[in-house]
CSV table of C-alpha atoms and ligand atoms in Angstrom, one decimal:
chain,number,residue,atom,x,y,z
J,1,UNK,CA,0.0,0.0,0.0
J,2,UNK,CA,2.8,2.4,0.8
J,3,UNK,CA,3.8,2.8,-2.9
J,4,UNK,CA,0.3,3.7,-4.0
J,5,UNK,CA,-0.6,7.4,-4.6
J,6,UNK,CA,-2.6,8.9,-1.8
J,7,UNK,CA,-5.7,9.5,-3.9
J,8,UNK,CA,-5.8,5.8,-4.7
J,9,UNK,CA,-5.2,4.8,-1.1
J,10,UNK,CA,-8.2,7.0,-0.2
J,11,UNK,CA,-10.3,5.4,-2.9
J,12,UNK,CA,-9.4,1.9,-1.6
J,13,UNK,CA,-10.3,2.9,2.0
J,14,UNK,CA,-13.6,4.3,0.8
J,15,UNK,CA,-14.4,1.3,-1.3
J,16,UNK,CA,-13.5,-1.2,1.5
J,17,UNK,CA,-15.6,0.8,3.9
J,18,UNK,CA,-18.5,0.3,1.6
J,19,UNK,CA,-17.8,-3.5,1.4
J,20,UNK,CA,-17.6,-3.6,5.2
J,21,UNK,CA,-20.9,-2.0,5.7
J,22,UNK,CA,-22.7,-4.2,3.2
J,23,UNK,CA,-21.1,-7.2,5.0
J,24,UNK,CA,-22.9,-6.2,8.1
J,25,UNK,CA,-26.1,-7.1,6.3
J,26,UNK,CA,-24.7,-10.5,5.4
J,27,UNK,CA,-23.2,-11.7,2.1
J,28,UNK,CA,-25.0,-11.4,-1.1
J,29,UNK,CA,-24.8,-14.5,-3.2
J,30,UNK,CA,-24.4,-13.8,-6.9
J,31,UNK,CA,-26.1,-16.4,-9.1
J,32,UNK,CA,-25.6,-16.4,-12.9
J,33,UNK,CA,-28.9,-17.8,-13.9
J,34,UNK,CA,-29.5,-19.3,-17.4
J,35,UNK,CA,-32.4,-21.4,-16.2
J,36,UNK,CA,-35.8,-19.8,-16.8
J,37,UNK,CA,-35.9,-16.3,-15.2
J,38,UNK,CA,-39.4,-16.8,-13.8
J,39,UNK,CA,-38.5,-20.1,-12.0
J,40,UNK,CA,-35.5,-18.6,-10.1
J,41,UNK,CA,-37.4,-15.4,-9.3
J,42,UNK,CA,-39.8,-17.8,-7.6
J,43,UNK,CA,-37.3,-20.2,-5.9
J,44,UNK,CA,-34.5,-17.8,-4.8
J,45,UNK,CA,-36.8,-15.9,-2.3
J,46,UNK,CA,-37.7,-19.3,-0.7
J,47,UNK,CA,-34.0,-20.0,-0.2
J,48,UNK,CA,-33.6,-16.4,1.3
J,49,UNK,CA,-36.4,-17.0,3.7
J,50,UNK,CA,-35.1,-20.4,4.7
J,51,UNK,CA,-31.4,-19.3,5.3
J,52,UNK,CA,-31.4,-15.5,5.6
J,53,UNK,CA,-28.8,-15.4,2.8
J,54,UNK,CA,-29.5,-12.7,0.2
J,55,UNK,CA,-29.4,-13.7,-3.5
J,56,UNK,CA,-28.7,-11.6,-6.5
J,57,UNK,CA,-29.9,-13.1,-9.8
J,58,UNK,CA,-28.2,-12.2,-13.0
J,59,UNK,CA,-30.0,-13.7,-16.0
J,60,UNK,CA,-28.9,-14.8,-19.5
J,61,UNK,CA,-28.9,-17.7,-21.8
J,62,UNK,CA,-26.9,-20.9,-21.4
J,63,UNK,CA,-24.3,-20.0,-24.0
J,64,UNK,CA,-24.1,-16.3,-23.1
J,65,UNK,CA,-23.5,-16.9,-19.4
J,66,UNK,CA,-21.0,-19.8,-20.0
J,67,UNK,CA,-19.0,-17.5,-22.3
J,68,UNK,CA,-19.2,-14.7,-19.8
J,69,UNK,CA,-17.9,-17.0,-17.0
J,70,UNK,CA,-15.1,-18.3,-19.2
J,71,UNK,CA,-14.1,-14.7,-20.2
J,72,UNK,CA,-14.2,-13.5,-16.6
J,73,UNK,CA,-12.3,-16.5,-15.3
J,74,UNK,CA,-11.0,-16.2,-11.7
J,75,UNK,CA,-12.2,-12.5,-11.6
J,76,UNK,CA,-15.9,-13.5,-12.1
J,77,UNK,CA,-18.3,-12.1,-9.4
J,78,UNK,CA,-20.4,-15.3,-9.8
J,79,UNK,CA,-20.8,-17.7,-6.9
J,80,UNK,CA,-23.3,-20.1,-8.5
J,81,UNK,CA,-24.0,-21.0,-12.1
J,82,UNK,CA,-27.4,-22.5,-13.2
J,83,UNK,CA,-28.2,-23.6,-16.7
J,84,UNK,CA,-31.2,-24.9,-18.7
J,85,UNK,CA,-29.2,-27.7,-20.3
J,86,UNK,CA,-25.9,-29.5,-19.6
J,87,UNK,CA,-23.6,-28.5,-22.5
J,88,UNK,CA,-23.0,-25.0,-20.9
J,89,UNK,CA,-22.1,-26.7,-17.6
J,90,UNK,CA,-19.6,-29.0,-19.3
J,91,UNK,CA,-18.0,-26.0,-21.1
J,92,UNK,CA,-17.5,-24.2,-17.8
J,93,UNK,CA,-16.2,-27.4,-16.1
J,94,UNK,CA,-13.7,-27.9,-18.9
J,95,UNK,CA,-12.2,-24.5,-18.1
J,96,UNK,CA,-11.6,-25.7,-14.5
J,97,UNK,CA,-13.9,-23.0,-13.1
J,98,UNK,CA,-16.1,-25.2,-10.8
J,99,UNK,CA,-15.3,-26.2,-7.2
J,100,UNK,CA,-16.2,-29.7,-6.1
J,101,UNK,CA,-19.8,-29.7,-4.7
J,102,UNK,CA,-20.5,-30.7,-1.1
J,103,UNK,CA,-22.1,-34.2,-0.8
J,104,UNK,CA,-25.1,-32.4,0.7
J,105,UNK,CA,-25.7,-31.0,-2.7
J,106,UNK,CA,-25.0,-34.1,-4.8
J,107,UNK,CA,-26.2,-37.0,-2.6
J,108,UNK,CA,-30.0,-36.4,-3.1
J,109,UNK,CA,-29.6,-36.7,-6.9
J,110,UNK,CA,-29.2,-40.1,-8.6
J,111,UNK,CA,-25.7,-40.6,-10.1
J,112,UNK,CA,-27.0,-40.6,-13.8
J,113,UNK,CA,-28.1,-37.0,-13.5
J,114,UNK,CA,-24.7,-35.5,-12.5
J,115,UNK,CA,-21.2,-35.9,-13.7
J,116,UNK,CA,-18.8,-38.3,-12.0
J,117,UNK,CA,-16.5,-35.4,-11.4
J,118,UNK,CA,-18.9,-34.1,-8.7
J,119,UNK,CA,-18.3,-30.5,-9.9
J,120,UNK,CA,-21.9,-29.8,-10.7
J,121,UNK,CA,-25.3,-31.5,-10.4
J,122,UNK,CA,-28.5,-31.8,-12.3
J,123,UNK,CA,-31.5,-30.3,-10.4
J,124,UNK,CA,-34.5,-30.6,-12.8
J,125,UNK,CA,-35.1,-32.5,-16.0
J,126,UNK,CA,-37.1,-31.8,-19.1
J,127,UNK,CA,-38.4,-34.4,-21.6
J,128,UNK,CA,-38.2,-34.0,-25.3
J,129,UNK,CA,-41.6,-34.3,-27.0
J,130,UNK,CA,-43.3,-33.9,-30.4
J,131,UNK,CA,-46.2,-31.6,-30.0
J,132,UNK,CA,-48.7,-32.2,-32.8
J,133,UNK,CA,-52.0,-31.0,-34.1
J,134,UNK,CA,-54.4,-33.9,-34.4
J,135,UNK,CA,-56.3,-32.2,-37.2
J,136,UNK,CA,-53.2,-32.4,-39.3
J,137,UNK,CA,-51.6,-35.6,-38.1
J,138,UNK,CA,-53.5,-38.6,-36.7
J,139,UNK,CA,-52.2,-40.6,-33.8
J,140,UNK,CA,-51.4,-43.6,-35.9
J,141,UNK,CA,-49.3,-41.5,-38.3
J,142,UNK,CA,-47.0,-40.3,-35.5
J,143,UNK,CA,-43.3,-41.3,-36.0
J,144,UNK,CA,-41.8,-44.0,-33.9
J,145,UNK,CA,-38.5,-42.2,-33.8
J,146,UNK,CA,-37.4,-38.6,-33.9
J,147,UNK,CA,-35.0,-39.7,-36.6
J,148,UNK,CA,-37.9,-40.5,-38.9
J,149,UNK,CA,-38.9,-36.8,-39.2
J,150,UNK,CA,-36.5,-36.6,-42.1
J,151,UNK,CA,-38.7,-38.9,-44.2
J,152,UNK,CA,-40.5,-37.4,-47.2
J,153,UNK,CA,-44.0,-37.7,-45.6
J,154,UNK,CA,-42.9,-35.1,-43.0
J,155,UNK,CA,-42.0,-32.4,-45.6
J,156,UNK,CA,-43.5,-29.2,-44.4
J,157,UNK,CA,-44.9,-30.8,-41.3
J,158,UNK,CA,-42.2,-30.3,-38.6
J,159,UNK,CA,-40.9,-27.3,-36.7
J,160,UNK,CA,-38.4,-26.3,-34.0
J,161,UNK,CA,-36.4,-23.4,-32.6
J,162,UNK,CA,-32.7,-24.0,-33.5
J,163,UNK,CA,-31.5,-20.8,-32.0
J,164,UNK,CA,-32.3,-21.9,-28.5
J,165,UNK,CA,-30.3,-24.0,-26.0
J,166,UNK,CA,-33.1,-26.5,-25.7
J,167,UNK,CA,-33.1,-27.7,-29.3
J,168,UNK,CA,-29.3,-27.6,-29.4
J,169,UNK,CA,-29.2,-29.9,-26.4
J,170,UNK,CA,-31.5,-32.3,-28.2
J,171,UNK,CA,-29.2,-32.3,-31.2
J,172,UNK,CA,-26.2,-32.9,-28.8
J,173,UNK,CA,-28.0,-35.9,-27.5
J,174,UNK,CA,-28.6,-37.2,-31.1
J,175,UNK,CA,-24.9,-36.7,-31.7
J,176,UNK,CA,-24.0,-38.6,-28.6
J,177,UNK,CA,-26.3,-41.5,-29.4
J,178,UNK,CA,-26.2,-41.7,-33.2
J,179,UNK,CA,-22.7,-40.4,-34.1
J,180,UNK,CA,-21.7,-37.5,-36.3
J,181,UNK,CA,-22.6,-38.9,-39.8
J,182,UNK,CA,-26.1,-39.9,-38.8
J,183,UNK,CA,-26.6,-36.5,-37.0
J,184,UNK,CA,-25.5,-34.5,-40.0
J,185,UNK,CA,-27.8,-36.5,-42.2
J,186,UNK,CA,-30.7,-35.9,-39.8
J,187,UNK,CA,-30.0,-32.2,-39.6
J,188,UNK,CA,-29.9,-32.0,-43.4
J,189,UNK,CA,-33.3,-33.8,-43.5
J,190,UNK,CA,-34.8,-31.5,-40.9
J,191,UNK,CA,-33.5,-28.5,-42.8
J,192,UNK,CA,-35.3,-29.8,-45.9
J,193,UNK,CA,-38.5,-30.8,-44.1
J,194,UNK,CA,-38.7,-28.2,-41.3
J,195,UNK,CA,-40.0,-24.8,-40.5
J,196,UNK,CA,-37.9,-22.7,-38.1
J,197,UNK,CA,-39.5,-20.5,-35.4
J,198,UNK,CA,-37.9,-18.2,-33.0
J,199,UNK,CA,-38.6,-19.7,-29.5
J,200,UNK,CA,-40.4,-22.7,-28.2
J,201,UNK,CA,-43.6,-20.9,-27.3
J,202,UNK,CA,-43.9,-19.9,-30.9
J,203,UNK,CA,-43.4,-23.5,-31.9
J,204,UNK,CA,-46.3,-24.5,-29.6
J,205,UNK,CA,-48.6,-21.7,-30.8
J,206,UNK,CA,-47.9,-22.5,-34.4
J,207,UNK,CA,-48.7,-26.2,-34.0
J,208,UNK,CA,-51.8,-25.4,-31.9
J,209,UNK,CA,-53.2,-22.9,-34.4
J,210,UNK,CA,-52.7,-25.4,-37.3
J,211,UNK,CA,-50.0,-23.4,-39.0
J,212,UNK,CA,-47.7,-26.4,-38.8
J,213,UNK,CA,-48.4,-30.1,-38.0
J,214,UNK,CA,-45.7,-30.9,-35.4
J,215,UNK,CA,-43.0,-29.3,-33.3
J,216,UNK,CA,-39.9,-30.6,-31.4
J,217,UNK,CA,-39.5,-29.1,-28.0
J,218,UNK,CA,-39.7,-29.9,-24.3
J,219,UNK,CA,-42.7,-31.1,-22.4
J,220,UNK,CA,-43.3,-28.1,-20.1
J,221,UNK,CA,-44.3,-25.6,-22.7
J,222,UNK,CA,-47.5,-27.5,-23.4
J,223,UNK,CA,-48.2,-28.4,-19.8
J,224,UNK,CA,-47.7,-24.9,-18.6
J,225,UNK,CA,-50.1,-23.5,-21.2
J,226,UNK,CA,-52.6,-26.1,-20.1
J,227,UNK,CA,-52.2,-25.1,-16.5
J,228,UNK,CA,-52.6,-21.4,-17.3
J,229,UNK,CA,-55.4,-21.3,-19.8
J,230,UNK,CA,-55.0,-23.8,-22.6
J,231,UNK,CA,-55.3,-21.0,-25.1
J,232,UNK,CA,-52.2,-22.2,-27.0
J,233,UNK,CA,-52.4,-25.9,-26.3
J,234,UNK,CA,-56.0,-27.1,-26.2
J,235,UNK,CA,-55.9,-27.9,-30.0
J,236,UNK,CA,-52.7,-29.9,-29.8
J,237,UNK,CA,-51.4,-33.1,-28.1
J,238,UNK,CA,-48.0,-34.4,-26.9
J,239,UNK,CA,-46.3,-37.4,-28.4
J,240,UNK,CA,-43.6,-39.0,-26.2
J,241,UNK,CA,-41.2,-41.2,-28.2
J,242,UNK,CA,-40.2,-43.4,-25.2
J,243,UNK,CA,-38.5,-46.7,-26.0
J,244,UNK,CA,-35.0,-45.1,-25.4
J,245,UNK,CA,-35.4,-43.2,-28.7
J,246,UNK,CA,-33.1,-40.2,-29.1
J,247,UNK,CA,-36.4,-38.3,-29.2
J,248,UNK,CA,-37.1,-39.4,-25.6
J,249,UNK,CA,-33.9,-37.5,-24.5
J,250,UNK,CA,-34.2,-36.0,-21.0
J,251,UNK,CA,-32.3,-32.7,-20.7
J,252,UNK,CA,-30.9,-31.9,-17.3
J,253,UNK,CA,-30.6,-28.4,-15.9
J,254,UNK,CA,-27.3,-28.0,-14.0
J,255,UNK,CA,-26.1,-26.2,-10.9
J,256,UNK,CA,-22.5,-25.6,-9.8
J,257,UNK,CA,-20.4,-23.5,-7.5
J,258,UNK,CA,-17.6,-21.4,-8.9
J,259,UNK,CA,-14.1,-22.2,-7.7
J,260,UNK,CA,-13.4,-18.6,-7.0
J,261,UNK,CA,-16.7,-17.9,-5.4
J,262,UNK,CA,-16.6,-15.0,-2.9
J,263,UNK,CA,-19.2,-16.8,-0.8
J,264,UNK,CA,-18.3,-20.5,-1.2
J,265,UNK,CA,-20.3,-21.8,1.9
J,266,UNK,CA,-23.4,-19.9,1.0
J,267,UNK,CA,-23.0,-21.0,-2.6
J,268,UNK,CA,-22.8,-24.7,-1.5
J,269,UNK,CA,-25.9,-24.1,0.6
J,270,UNK,CA,-27.8,-22.7,-2.3
J,271,UNK,CA,-27.1,-25.7,-4.5
J,272,UNK,CA,-27.8,-28.1,-1.6
J,273,UNK,CA,-31.2,-26.3,-1.2
J,274,UNK,CA,-32.0,-26.8,-4.8
J,275,UNK,CA,-31.5,-30.6,-4.6
J,276,UNK,CA,-32.9,-31.0,-1.1
J,277,UNK,CA,-36.4,-32.4,-0.6
J,278,UNK,CA,-37.6,-29.0,0.4
J,279,UNK,CA,-36.1,-27.2,-2.6
J,280,UNK,CA,-37.2,-29.9,-5.0
J,281,UNK,CA,-40.8,-29.7,-3.6
J,282,UNK,CA,-40.7,-25.9,-4.2
J,283,UNK,CA,-39.5,-26.5,-7.7
J,284,UNK,CA,-42.3,-29.1,-8.2
J,285,UNK,CA,-44.9,-26.7,-6.8
J,286,UNK,CA,-43.8,-23.8,-9.0
J,287,UNK,CA,-45.2,-22.8,-12.4
J,288,UNK,CA,-42.4,-24.6,-14.1
J,289,UNK,CA,-43.6,-28.2,-14.4
J,290,UNK,CA,-40.0,-29.5,-14.9
J,291,UNK,CA,-39.2,-32.8,-13.4
J,292,UNK,CA,-37.6,-32.9,-9.9
J,293,UNK,CA,-34.6,-35.2,-9.8
J,294,UNK,CA,-34.6,-36.0,-6.1
J,295,UNK,CA,-36.6,-39.3,-6.0
J,296,UNK,CA,-38.5,-38.1,-2.9
J,297,UNK,CA,-40.4,-35.6,-5.0
J,298,UNK,CA,-42.5,-35.9,-8.1
J,299,UNK,CA,-44.8,-33.8,-10.3
J,300,UNK,CA,-48.6,-34.2,-10.0
J,301,UNK,CA,-50.7,-35.4,-12.8
J,302,UNK,CA,-51.6,-34.6,-15.6
J,303,UNK,CA,-47.8,-34.4,-16.3
J,304,UNK,CA,-46.6,-37.7,-17.6
J,305,UNK,CA,-44.7,-39.5,-14.8
J,306,UNK,CA,-41.0,-39.3,-14.9
J,307,UNK,CA,-40.8,-43.0,-14.4
J,308,UNK,CA,-42.7,-43.6,-17.7
J,309,UNK,CA,-40.5,-41.6,-20.0
J,310,UNK,CA,-38.1,-44.4,-21.1
J,311,UNK,CA,-35.2,-42.1,-22.0
J,312,UNK,CA,-32.1,-43.2,-23.8
J,313,UNK,CA,-28.9,-43.4,-21.8
J,314,UNK,CA,-26.8,-40.3,-22.5
J,315,UNK,CA,-23.6,-39.4,-20.8
J,316,UNK,CA,-24.6,-35.9,-19.6
J,317,UNK,CA,-21.2,-34.5,-19.3
J,318,UNK,CA,-20.3,-35.5,-22.9
J,319,UNK,CA,-22.8,-33.2,-24.6
J,320,UNK,CA,-20.9,-30.9,-26.9
J,321,UNK,CA,-22.7,-27.6,-27.8
J,322,UNK,CA,-19.8,-26.1,-29.9
J,323,UNK,CA,-19.9,-29.1,-32.2
J,324,UNK,CA,-23.7,-28.8,-32.4
J,325,UNK,CA,-23.6,-25.1,-33.3
J,326,UNK,CA,-21.0,-25.9,-36.0
J,327,UNK,CA,-23.2,-28.8,-37.4
J,328,UNK,CA,-26.3,-26.6,-37.4
J,329,UNK,CA,-24.6,-23.9,-39.3
J,330,UNK,CA,-23.1,-26.4,-41.7
J,331,UNK,CA,-26.7,-27.7,-42.3
J,332,UNK,CA,-27.7,-24.2,-43.3
J,333,UNK,CA,-29.4,-23.1,-40.1
J,334,UNK,CA,-28.9,-19.4,-39.3
J,335,UNK,CA,-28.2,-19.1,-35.6
V,1,FE2,FE1,-36.8,-24.1,-22.2
C-alpha cells in the first residue's frame, strides 16, 4: 500500500468501507442464472427466507453466461451458475472453473443426473416431446423415432427453434447417441422438411393454431399452457417417443459453485437447497412443471410421470454444444 498514490489509497479505503458496511447485512450470493428467469425469481426468495442469505440473480442464456464466466475467469463475481441444459455446464467445467460440490448438494440426486467429477449436479429435468395438431396428423401416423422426421412424408410438417439452447441440447443428444454422420444427415433432412421458429412458445402456438403439424420441444411448454389457460395448447397433443429413442432424451438443468466464489459456503448451501427435498418440492410446486430429480419428490398429474419416460442413456457431461452449433450452421441453419 505504501507505494500507492494517496488518492488511490483513499479510494481503496472508501471502497473497502462500503464493502464492510454491506457485509454487516450479510453476504449477497451472486447467481448467474441461465435457467428460466421466472423459475428462479420464484425459488430464490424461498431460499432467502429459509437461510437469511440474500441472493442476487443475473439472467442470461446458457451460451451467453457460459461464455461470460469463461471470459471473466477467476475474476468473475459469480458464486453459482445455473443452466437450462448441460452443455454449458460442461463448457465451464472444462475450463476448470467449478469447485467440487459438497455431498449435501449431490447426494440427493441419482448418479446418472450428475457428472462423475462431482463438480456440478442436475437439479431438474425436461423431456423432449413432439407436440402435434391432431387435425393435421393422426395418432397412428406419428413417427416411432425422432430420426424419422427426415422422411418425405414429413416435408412441411415439422418445426423447431434451432437458435435456443433447448433444441441444441436435443441435437447434442442425437450426436452422442447416433454419431456424427447420422446426425449430419438428420439435420440435413430437418433443414429440408422443417420450419424454423424463434422460440419454443412460438413452436407451440404454431402447432396449436394449425400453421404447422408438429414441433420438437420440451414437455413443459405444453403443460404450462394447459395449467394457465389452454389457449395455446387445447388444440394440440403431446407425443412422447419413449423406448430409449433419441427423441425421448431428457435434458438436465445444471447447478454448480464457482471455484473462485466469494461466498463458497453460501453457494454450496444454495445448490444443496435446490437438490434437497424442500427445494425440490418448491420446484415441483412452481409454475415450471419441470421434473424434480430428487426421488423423494414428483410432479402431480396430468404431467406424464418421470418413471414412464423411457429415456435413452446419454452421458450428460459429454454433450458438446460447440460441435452442435457448427453442425447446425453447416446444415444451413442461421443461428
Ligand atoms: Fe426451455
